[in-house]
Tab-separated table of C-alpha atoms and ligand atoms in Angstrom:
chain	number	residue	atom	x	y	z
T	11	UNK	CA	-17.994	25.230	13.902
T	12	UNK	CA	-18.468	21.441	14.011
T	13	UNK	CA	-19.403	19.702	10.754
T	14	UNK	CA	-20.370	16.047	10.430
T	15	UNK	CA	-19.158	14.510	7.150
T	16	UNK	CA	-20.682	11.455	5.490
T	17	UNK	CA	-19.059	9.582	2.598
T	18	UNK	CA	-20.686	6.563	0.921
T	19	UNK	CA	-19.907	7.041	-2.778
T	20	UNK	CA	-18.343	3.633	-3.332
T	21	UNK	CA	-17.214	0.859	-1.002
T	22	UNK	CA	-16.090	2.722	2.122
T	23	UNK	CA	-18.609	3.804	4.725
T	24	UNK	CA	-17.044	6.796	6.441
T	25	UNK	CA	-18.122	9.475	8.920
T	26	UNK	CA	-15.985	12.276	10.302
T	27	UNK	CA	-16.121	15.379	12.414
T	28	UNK	CA	-14.337	18.528	11.291
T	29	UNK	CA	-13.999	21.202	13.951
T	30	UNK	CA	-12.910	24.546	12.475
T	31	UNK	CA	-11.048	25.320	15.706
T	32	UNK	CA	-9.260	21.997	16.140
T	33	UNK	CA	-9.157	20.344	12.710
T	34	UNK	CA	-10.256	16.745	12.099
T	35	UNK	CA	-11.571	15.481	15.439
T	36	UNK	CA	-12.615	12.077	14.129
T	37	UNK	CA	-12.406	10.113	10.870
T	38	UNK	CA	-13.990	6.650	11.014
T	39	UNK	CA	-13.869	4.345	7.999
T	40	UNK	CA	-15.650	1.013	7.757
T	41	UNK	CA	-14.054	-0.705	4.783
T	42	UNK	CA	-15.944	-3.237	2.660
T	43	UNK	CA	-12.781	-4.677	1.090
T	44	UNK	CA	-13.386	-8.168	2.517
T	45	UNK	CA	-16.922	-8.170	1.146
T	46	UNK	CA	-15.932	-7.264	-2.428
T	47	UNK	CA	-12.498	-8.938	-2.597
T	48	UNK	CA	-14.138	-12.265	-3.364
T	49	UNK	CA	-15.633	-10.756	-6.580
T	50	UNK	CA	-12.438	-8.953	-7.692
T	51	UNK	CA	-14.201	-5.571	-7.691
T	52	UNK	CA	-17.009	-3.585	-6.080
T	53	UNK	CA	-20.517	-5.098	-6.372
T	54	UNK	CA	-22.824	-2.030	-6.291
T	55	UNK	CA	-25.827	-3.633	-4.584
T	56	UNK	CA	-23.683	-5.208	-1.870
T	57	UNK	CA	-22.002	-1.828	-1.304
T	58	UNK	CA	-25.361	-0.040	-0.813
T	59	UNK	CA	-26.612	-2.689	1.572
T	60	UNK	CA	-23.424	-2.600	3.624
T	61	UNK	CA	-23.702	1.229	3.872
T	62	UNK	CA	-27.288	0.819	5.062
T	63	UNK	CA	-26.191	-1.565	7.800
T	64	UNK	CA	-23.062	0.336	8.887
T	65	UNK	CA	-23.708	4.053	8.462
T	66	UNK	CA	-26.016	5.005	11.353
T	67	UNK	CA	-24.141	2.868	13.921
T	68	UNK	CA	-20.937	4.604	12.776
T	69	UNK	CA	-22.524	8.072	13.269
T	70	UNK	CA	-23.724	6.961	16.689
T	71	UNK	CA	-20.242	5.708	17.558
T	72	UNK	CA	-18.667	9.004	16.456
T	73	UNK	CA	-21.047	11.097	18.576
T	74	UNK	CA	-20.475	8.827	21.565
T	75	UNK	CA	-16.681	9.006	21.227
T	76	UNK	CA	-16.842	12.790	20.951
T	77	UNK	CA	-19.359	13.040	23.773
T	78	UNK	CA	-21.660	15.052	21.525
T	79	UNK	CA	-25.364	15.099	20.705
T	80	UNK	CA	-26.632	15.845	17.198
T	81	UNK	CA	-27.808	19.275	18.327
T	82	UNK	CA	-24.213	20.191	19.295
T	83	UNK	CA	-23.222	20.087	15.614
T	84	UNK	CA	-23.314	23.078	13.250
T	85	UNK	CA	-23.870	21.321	9.944
T	86	UNK	CA	-24.026	18.109	7.954
T	87	UNK	CA	-21.969	17.566	4.782
T	88	UNK	CA	-22.640	14.570	2.593
T	89	UNK	CA	-21.175	13.298	-0.689
T	90	UNK	CA	-23.858	13.907	-3.328
T	91	UNK	CA	-21.822	12.483	-6.239
T	92	UNK	CA	-20.242	11.213	-8.349
T	93	UNK	CA	-20.342	7.556	-7.368
T	94	UNK	CA	-22.549	4.467	-7.306
T	95	UNK	CA	-26.104	5.763	-7.176
T	96	UNK	CA	-27.424	3.253	-4.628
T	97	UNK	CA	-24.459	3.891	-2.369
T	98	UNK	CA	-24.867	7.675	-2.653
T	99	UNK	CA	-28.599	7.457	-1.828
T	100	UNK	CA	-27.892	5.776	1.512
T	101	UNK	CA	-25.522	8.579	2.576
T	102	UNK	CA	-27.752	11.348	1.245
T	103	UNK	CA	-30.946	10.051	2.896
T	104	UNK	CA	-29.126	9.608	6.185
T	105	UNK	CA	-27.526	13.066	5.988
T	106	UNK	CA	-30.866	14.693	5.217
T	107	UNK	CA	-32.628	12.866	8.048
T	108	UNK	CA	-29.944	13.872	10.569
T	109	UNK	CA	-29.975	17.507	9.387
T	110	UNK	CA	-33.767	17.636	9.475
T	111	UNK	CA	-34.049	16.038	12.918
T	112	UNK	CA	-31.574	18.422	14.529
T	113	UNK	CA	-32.453	21.482	12.413
T	114	UNK	CA	-28.903	21.691	11.013
T	115	UNK	CA	-27.784	23.196	7.706
T	116	UNK	CA	-27.126	20.603	5.024
T	117	UNK	CA	-24.610	20.757	2.206
T	118	UNK	CA	-23.965	18.285	-0.620
T	119	UNK	CA	-20.287	17.854	-1.515
T	120	UNK	CA	-18.707	16.794	-4.808
T	121	UNK	CA	-16.514	13.773	-4.031
T	122	UNK	CA	-13.640	15.076	-6.188
T	123	UNK	CA	-13.693	18.469	-4.503
T	124	UNK	CA	-13.417	16.558	-1.219
T	125	UNK	CA	-10.331	14.706	-2.492
T	126	UNK	CA	-8.729	17.964	-3.677
T	127	UNK	CA	-9.428	19.947	-0.500
T	128	UNK	CA	-8.055	17.036	1.587
T	129	UNK	CA	-4.683	18.623	0.805
T	130	UNK	CA	-5.616	21.527	3.094
T	131	UNK	CA	-5.905	19.086	6.022
T	132	UNK	CA	-2.144	18.527	5.831
T	133	UNK	CA	-0.840	22.030	5.042
T	134	UNK	CA	-2.205	25.369	3.834
T	135	UNK	CA	-2.669	25.176	0.062
T	136	UNK	CA	-0.803	27.562	-2.244
T	137	UNK	CA	-2.482	28.960	-5.394
T	138	UNK	CA	-2.633	28.941	-8.375
T	139	UNK	CA	-2.235	25.174	-8.356
T	140	UNK	CA	-2.367	22.163	-10.661
T	141	UNK	CA	-4.045	19.116	-9.173
T	142	UNK	CA	-3.665	15.550	-10.376
T	143	UNK	CA	-6.791	13.671	-9.295
T	144	UNK	CA	-6.139	9.945	-9.457
T	145	UNK	CA	-8.461	7.301	-8.046
T	146	UNK	CA	-10.334	4.164	-9.012
T	147	UNK	CA	-12.768	6.143	-11.145
T	148	UNK	CA	-10.861	9.321	-12.046
T	149	UNK	CA	-7.639	10.522	-13.662
T	150	UNK	CA	-7.951	14.249	-14.178
T	151	UNK	CA	-5.774	17.312	-14.371
T	152	UNK	CA	-7.480	20.248	-12.723
T	153	UNK	CA	-6.236	23.811	-12.764
T	154	UNK	CA	-7.199	25.563	-9.549
T	155	UNK	CA	-6.540	29.335	-9.470
T	156	UNK	CA	-8.091	29.508	-5.964
T	157	UNK	CA	-10.384	27.541	-3.611
T	158	UNK	CA	-13.665	26.785	-5.352
T	159	UNK	CA	-12.474	27.499	-8.902
T	160	UNK	CA	-11.810	24.432	-11.033
T	161	UNK	CA	-10.840	24.098	-14.685
T	162	UNK	CA	-10.493	20.575	-16.034
T	163	UNK	CA	-7.578	20.465	-18.465
T	164	UNK	CA	-7.408	16.791	-19.259
T	165	UNK	CA	-8.205	13.251	-18.299
T	166	UNK	CA	-7.901	9.647	-19.306
T	167	UNK	CA	-8.890	8.294	-22.696
T	168	UNK	CA	-9.685	4.877	-21.203
T	169	UNK	CA	-8.902	3.436	-17.743
T	170	UNK	CA	-8.362	5.562	-14.643
T	171	UNK	CA	-4.954	5.285	-12.913
T	172	UNK	CA	-6.456	3.323	-9.997
T	173	UNK	CA	-8.110	0.949	-12.452
T	174	UNK	CA	-4.706	0.381	-14.079
T	175	UNK	CA	-3.329	-0.647	-10.664
T	176	UNK	CA	-6.385	-2.798	-9.912
T	177	UNK	CA	-6.502	-4.576	-13.279
T	178	UNK	CA	-2.770	-5.344	-13.453
T	179	UNK	CA	-2.861	-6.575	-9.835
T	180	UNK	CA	-5.621	-8.992	-10.814
T	181	UNK	CA	-3.425	-10.374	-13.627
T	182	UNK	CA	-0.732	-11.020	-11.007
T	183	UNK	CA	-3.160	-12.764	-8.651
T	184	UNK	CA	-2.964	-9.926	-6.087
T	185	UNK	CA	-5.997	-8.918	-3.988
T	186	UNK	CA	-8.409	-6.031	-4.693
T	187	UNK	CA	-7.808	-3.083	-4.520
T	188	UNK	CA	-4.531	-3.613	-6.354
T	189	UNK	CA	-2.784	-0.309	-5.625
T	190	UNK	CA	-1.591	-1.057	-2.071
T	191	UNK	CA	-0.052	-4.502	-2.829
T	192	UNK	CA	1.655	-3.218	-6.006
T	193	UNK	CA	3.009	-0.239	-4.031
T	194	UNK	CA	4.374	-2.585	-1.342
T	195	UNK	CA	5.853	-5.207	-3.693
T	196	UNK	CA	7.379	-2.631	-6.077
T	197	UNK	CA	9.879	-1.692	-3.377
T	198	UNK	CA	11.513	-5.146	-3.652
T	199	UNK	CA	11.320	-5.291	-7.473
T	200	UNK	CA	14.328	-5.319	-9.802
T	201	UNK	CA	14.380	-2.281	-12.109
T	202	UNK	CA	14.701	-2.957	-15.840
T	203	UNK	CA	13.679	-6.624	-16.027
T	204	UNK	CA	10.479	-5.687	-17.878
T	205	UNK	CA	9.610	-2.751	-20.083
T	206	UNK	CA	6.080	-1.385	-20.237
T	207	UNK	CA	4.732	1.430	-22.458
T	208	UNK	CA	4.318	5.077	-21.457
T	209	UNK	CA	1.755	6.049	-24.100
T	210	UNK	CA	1.091	9.609	-25.314
T	211	UNK	CA	4.225	11.090	-23.732
T	212	UNK	CA	5.082	12.955	-26.934
T	213	UNK	CA	1.430	13.905	-27.478
T	214	UNK	CA	0.956	17.571	-26.471
T	215	UNK	CA	-2.598	16.896	-25.236
T	216	UNK	CA	-3.079	16.572	-21.489
T	217	UNK	CA	-4.475	13.061	-21.723
T	218	UNK	CA	-3.581	9.675	-20.282
T	219	UNK	CA	-4.132	6.146	-21.552
T	220	UNK	CA	-3.645	3.036	-19.453
T	221	UNK	CA	-5.459	0.290	-21.347
T	222	UNK	CA	-2.297	-0.742	-23.272
T	223	UNK	CA	-0.468	-1.354	-20.005
T	224	UNK	CA	-2.875	-4.129	-19.070
T	225	UNK	CA	-2.185	-5.932	-22.361
T	226	UNK	CA	1.594	-5.462	-22.029
T	227	UNK	CA	1.523	-6.902	-18.498
T	228	UNK	CA	-0.625	-9.833	-19.591
T	229	UNK	CA	1.796	-10.657	-22.448
T	230	UNK	CA	4.835	-10.386	-20.136
T	231	UNK	CA	3.219	-12.613	-17.500
T	232	UNK	CA	2.202	-15.221	-20.090
T	233	UNK	CA	5.873	-15.634	-21.088
T	234	UNK	CA	6.929	-16.499	-17.518
T	235	UNK	CA	6.983	-20.065	-16.136
T	236	UNK	CA	4.091	-20.758	-13.777
T	237	UNK	CA	3.573	-20.434	-10.912
T	238	UNK	CA	5.143	-16.968	-10.779
T	239	UNK	CA	7.824	-16.565	-8.124
T	240	UNK	CA	7.594	-13.790	-5.517
T	241	UNK	CA	10.480	-12.061	-7.303
T	242	UNK	CA	8.685	-12.259	-10.691
T	243	UNK	CA	5.635	-10.562	-9.174
T	244	UNK	CA	7.747	-7.899	-7.449
T	245	UNK	CA	9.664	-7.173	-10.669
T	246	UNK	CA	6.435	-6.755	-12.671
T	247	UNK	CA	5.015	-4.531	-9.892
T	248	UNK	CA	8.089	-2.309	-10.003
T	249	UNK	CA	7.715	-1.675	-13.744
T	250	UNK	CA	3.913	-1.327	-13.653
T	251	UNK	CA	4.225	1.324	-10.981
T	252	UNK	CA	7.085	3.058	-12.812
T	253	UNK	CA	5.044	3.178	-16.066
T	254	UNK	CA	1.936	4.605	-14.356
T	255	UNK	CA	3.925	7.108	-12.289
T	256	UNK	CA	5.958	8.333	-15.298
T	257	UNK	CA	2.798	8.874	-17.375
T	258	UNK	CA	1.055	10.780	-14.594
T	259	UNK	CA	4.019	12.891	-13.551
T	260	UNK	CA	4.938	13.827	-17.130
T	261	UNK	CA	1.488	15.326	-17.875
T	262	UNK	CA	1.145	16.900	-14.424
T	263	UNK	CA	4.302	18.952	-14.941
T	264	UNK	CA	3.431	19.731	-18.551
T	265	UNK	CA	0.113	21.170	-17.304
T	266	UNK	CA	1.883	23.017	-14.474
T	267	UNK	CA	4.221	24.666	-16.995
T	268	UNK	CA	1.337	25.588	-19.288
T	269	UNK	CA	-0.561	27.429	-16.551
T	270	UNK	CA	2.469	28.876	-14.704
T	271	UNK	CA	1.204	27.595	-11.354
T	272	UNK	CA	2.993	27.974	-8.025
T	273	UNK	CA	2.038	24.566	-6.616
T	274	UNK	CA	1.187	21.008	-7.619
T	275	UNK	CA	-1.047	18.658	-5.634
T	276	UNK	CA	-2.120	15.029	-5.669
T	277	UNK	CA	-5.624	13.854	-4.778
T	278	UNK	CA	-7.522	10.545	-4.661
T	279	UNK	CA	-6.632	6.977	-3.691
T	280	UNK	CA	-3.621	6.677	-6.022
T	281	UNK	CA	-2.095	9.746	-4.312
T	282	UNK	CA	-1.222	7.295	-1.502
T	283	UNK	CA	1.274	5.607	-3.847
T	284	UNK	CA	4.840	5.828	-2.560
T	285	UNK	CA	6.392	5.944	-6.030
T	286	UNK	CA	4.108	8.741	-7.229
T	287	UNK	CA	4.628	10.846	-4.089
T	288	UNK	CA	8.424	10.499	-4.348
T	289	UNK	CA	8.563	11.314	-8.066
T	290	UNK	CA	6.262	14.340	-7.815
T	291	UNK	CA	8.176	15.611	-4.762
T	292	UNK	CA	11.495	15.350	-6.638
T	293	UNK	CA	10.203	16.968	-9.842
T	294	UNK	CA	8.439	19.760	-7.933
T	295	UNK	CA	11.655	20.525	-6.056
T	296	UNK	CA	13.620	20.756	-9.335
T	297	UNK	CA	11.066	23.223	-10.714
T	298	UNK	CA	10.750	25.235	-7.466
T	299	UNK	CA	7.058	24.378	-7.176
T	300	UNK	CA	5.317	24.008	-3.831
T	301	UNK	CA	4.260	20.421	-3.024
T	302	UNK	CA	3.212	18.646	0.147
T	303	UNK	CA	1.796	15.135	-0.173
T	304	UNK	CA	-1.557	14.717	1.600
T	305	UNK	CA	-1.602	12.256	4.503
T	306	UNK	CA	-2.326	8.746	3.213
T	307	UNK	CA	-5.532	8.381	5.260
T	308	UNK	CA	-6.901	11.451	3.484
T	309	UNK	CA	-6.001	10.106	-0.009
T	310	UNK	CA	-8.319	7.102	-0.160
T	311	UNK	CA	-12.050	7.674	0.349
T	312	UNK	CA	-12.770	9.232	3.735
T	313	UNK	CA	-15.379	11.497	5.313
T	314	UNK	CA	-12.845	13.941	6.815
T	315	UNK	CA	-12.352	15.454	3.365
T	316	UNK	CA	-16.148	15.716	2.933
T	317	UNK	CA	-16.592	17.336	6.359
T	318	UNK	CA	-13.803	19.817	5.575
T	319	UNK	CA	-15.112	20.644	2.067
T	320	UNK	CA	-18.591	20.951	3.606
T	321	UNK	CA	-17.248	23.390	6.175
T	322	UNK	CA	-15.695	25.500	3.358
T	323	UNK	CA	-19.105	25.648	1.657
T	324	UNK	CA	-21.041	26.413	4.842
T	325	UNK	CA	-18.492	29.115	5.746
T	326	UNK	CA	-19.032	30.620	2.280
T	327	UNK	CA	-22.788	30.630	2.960
T	328	UNK	CA	-23.781	27.713	0.737
T	329	UNK	CA	-26.746	25.579	1.847
T	330	UNK	CA	-28.716	22.774	0.205
T	331	UNK	CA	-32.405	22.014	0.664
T	332	UNK	CA	-33.884	18.704	1.725
T	333	UNK	CA	-34.709	18.052	-1.942
T	334	UNK	CA	-30.979	17.800	-2.773
T	335	UNK	CA	-30.486	15.139	-5.468
T	336	UNK	CA	-27.616	12.714	-6.018
T	337	UNK	CA	-25.523	12.938	-9.167
T	338	UNK	CA	-23.979	9.591	-10.122
T	339	UNK	CA	-21.921	11.403	-12.798
T	340	UNK	CA	-21.074	15.038	-13.049
T	341	UNK	CA	-17.999	17.157	-13.498
T	342	UNK	CA	-16.609	19.371	-10.799
T	343	UNK	CA	-17.919	22.896	-11.256
T	344	UNK	CA	-16.612	26.150	-9.830
T	345	UNK	CA	-18.450	27.851	-6.980
T	346	UNK	CA	-18.725	31.042	-8.969
C	3	ADP	N1	-0.796	2.901	-2.324
C	3	ADP	C1	-1.507	2.922	-3.447
C	3	ADP	N2	-0.897	2.911	-4.661
C	3	ADP	C2	-1.605	2.936	-5.814
C	3	ADP	N3	-2.946	2.960	-5.849
C	3	ADP	C3	-3.605	2.971	-4.678
C	3	ADP	C4	-2.939	2.962	-3.413
C	3	ADP	N4	-3.879	2.979	-2.432
C	3	ADP	C5	-5.085	2.989	-3.067
C	3	ADP	N5	-4.940	2.979	-4.400
C	3	ADP	C6	-5.967	2.925	-5.442
C	3	ADP	O1	-6.904	3.958	-5.229
C	3	ADP	C7	-8.163	3.569	-5.765
C	3	ADP	C8	-9.275	3.929	-4.789
C	3	ADP	O2	-9.355	5.310	-4.723
C	3	ADP	P1	-10.426	6.018	-3.767
C	3	ADP	O3	-10.348	7.464	-3.988
C	3	ADP	O4	-10.243	5.484	-2.371
C	3	ADP	O5	-11.800	5.389	-4.263
C	3	ADP	P2	-12.761	5.844	-5.466
C	3	ADP	O6	-12.057	5.517	-6.722
C	3	ADP	O7	-13.963	4.994	-5.199
C	3	ADP	O8	-13.031	7.298	-5.281
C	3	ADP	C9	-8.073	2.080	-6.058
C	3	ADP	O9	-7.989	1.916	-7.458
C	3	ADP	C10	-6.775	1.655	-5.372
C	3	ADP	O10	-6.107	0.581	-6.019
C	4	MG	MG1	-12.385	8.586	-4.168
């Protein structure tokens, strides 16, 4: 079964082909980073317009590379939400039009379910599992007894983990999105030069808070002589990353203990972070929990995860009509 995936929830235009016999045959991403970098964050209208310009040519390119016609496909999966509404509408309208033209089944995918199921593209998932979903818009702990069953156990009280990376990077004069440069620079940082808070660690609730980190970083940076040296920036990056990773890992394993799961997983853009992957791998090993980090290309927004999640739905017999709506917000619900 060949499923075309379309992802346009934020600032990446992506199309992919998932073939249930071969795996991911194609995963094309047209990034808008250059476009939004200038503004220090995603400008929703510019994102929608860039999707409009790039999406159909990207689909065309994928079909050409795969030597396929639309009618050779078995289904179309498209991100229906959550995300920027204008951006979602471009993907949804395109997905519907392609499905209608070729008489293909259509299925709307929840972006977060896509991120979670991306783990299955790397290795078979083990259940019951605890998933830490961490991206620019989400920081959630999700208990997953099996595929398609999701129980949200906690989340952030303020900023998402990705936002914490992005906002502290901005304070350091690093480009948007801030996660990748902080990840890279942290590896040459000196441990212990700065000390940033790990809020709520003693709080039994499964909640995160990252807004205090931003203030702590701003105060630390203000005390340094300007301009900051490369080493100053690297040292701050090291401690920012350590503070975020500690907070996330602490609650992930608390939740894992609470639900007696067999596996822990990471999902979303921040799952690409080297520090987080290493810490979760080490802690999982100590506790004899199964853990395989998803491939980095399947952590940040991509259509391969949407095509795969779409295939899971189509295989289970789920279909959407052409009147499928977008949902800019909306929690992940179980299939049953
Ligand atoms: N290596 C990394 N380390 C930390 N954060 C990262 C890394 N790579 C990407 N990110 C963060 O992931 C977020 C984007 O997540 P993604 O799932 O791609 O988008 P969205 O939030 O729109 O769903 C951004 O906040 C970015 O800074
Ligand atoms: Mg995402």
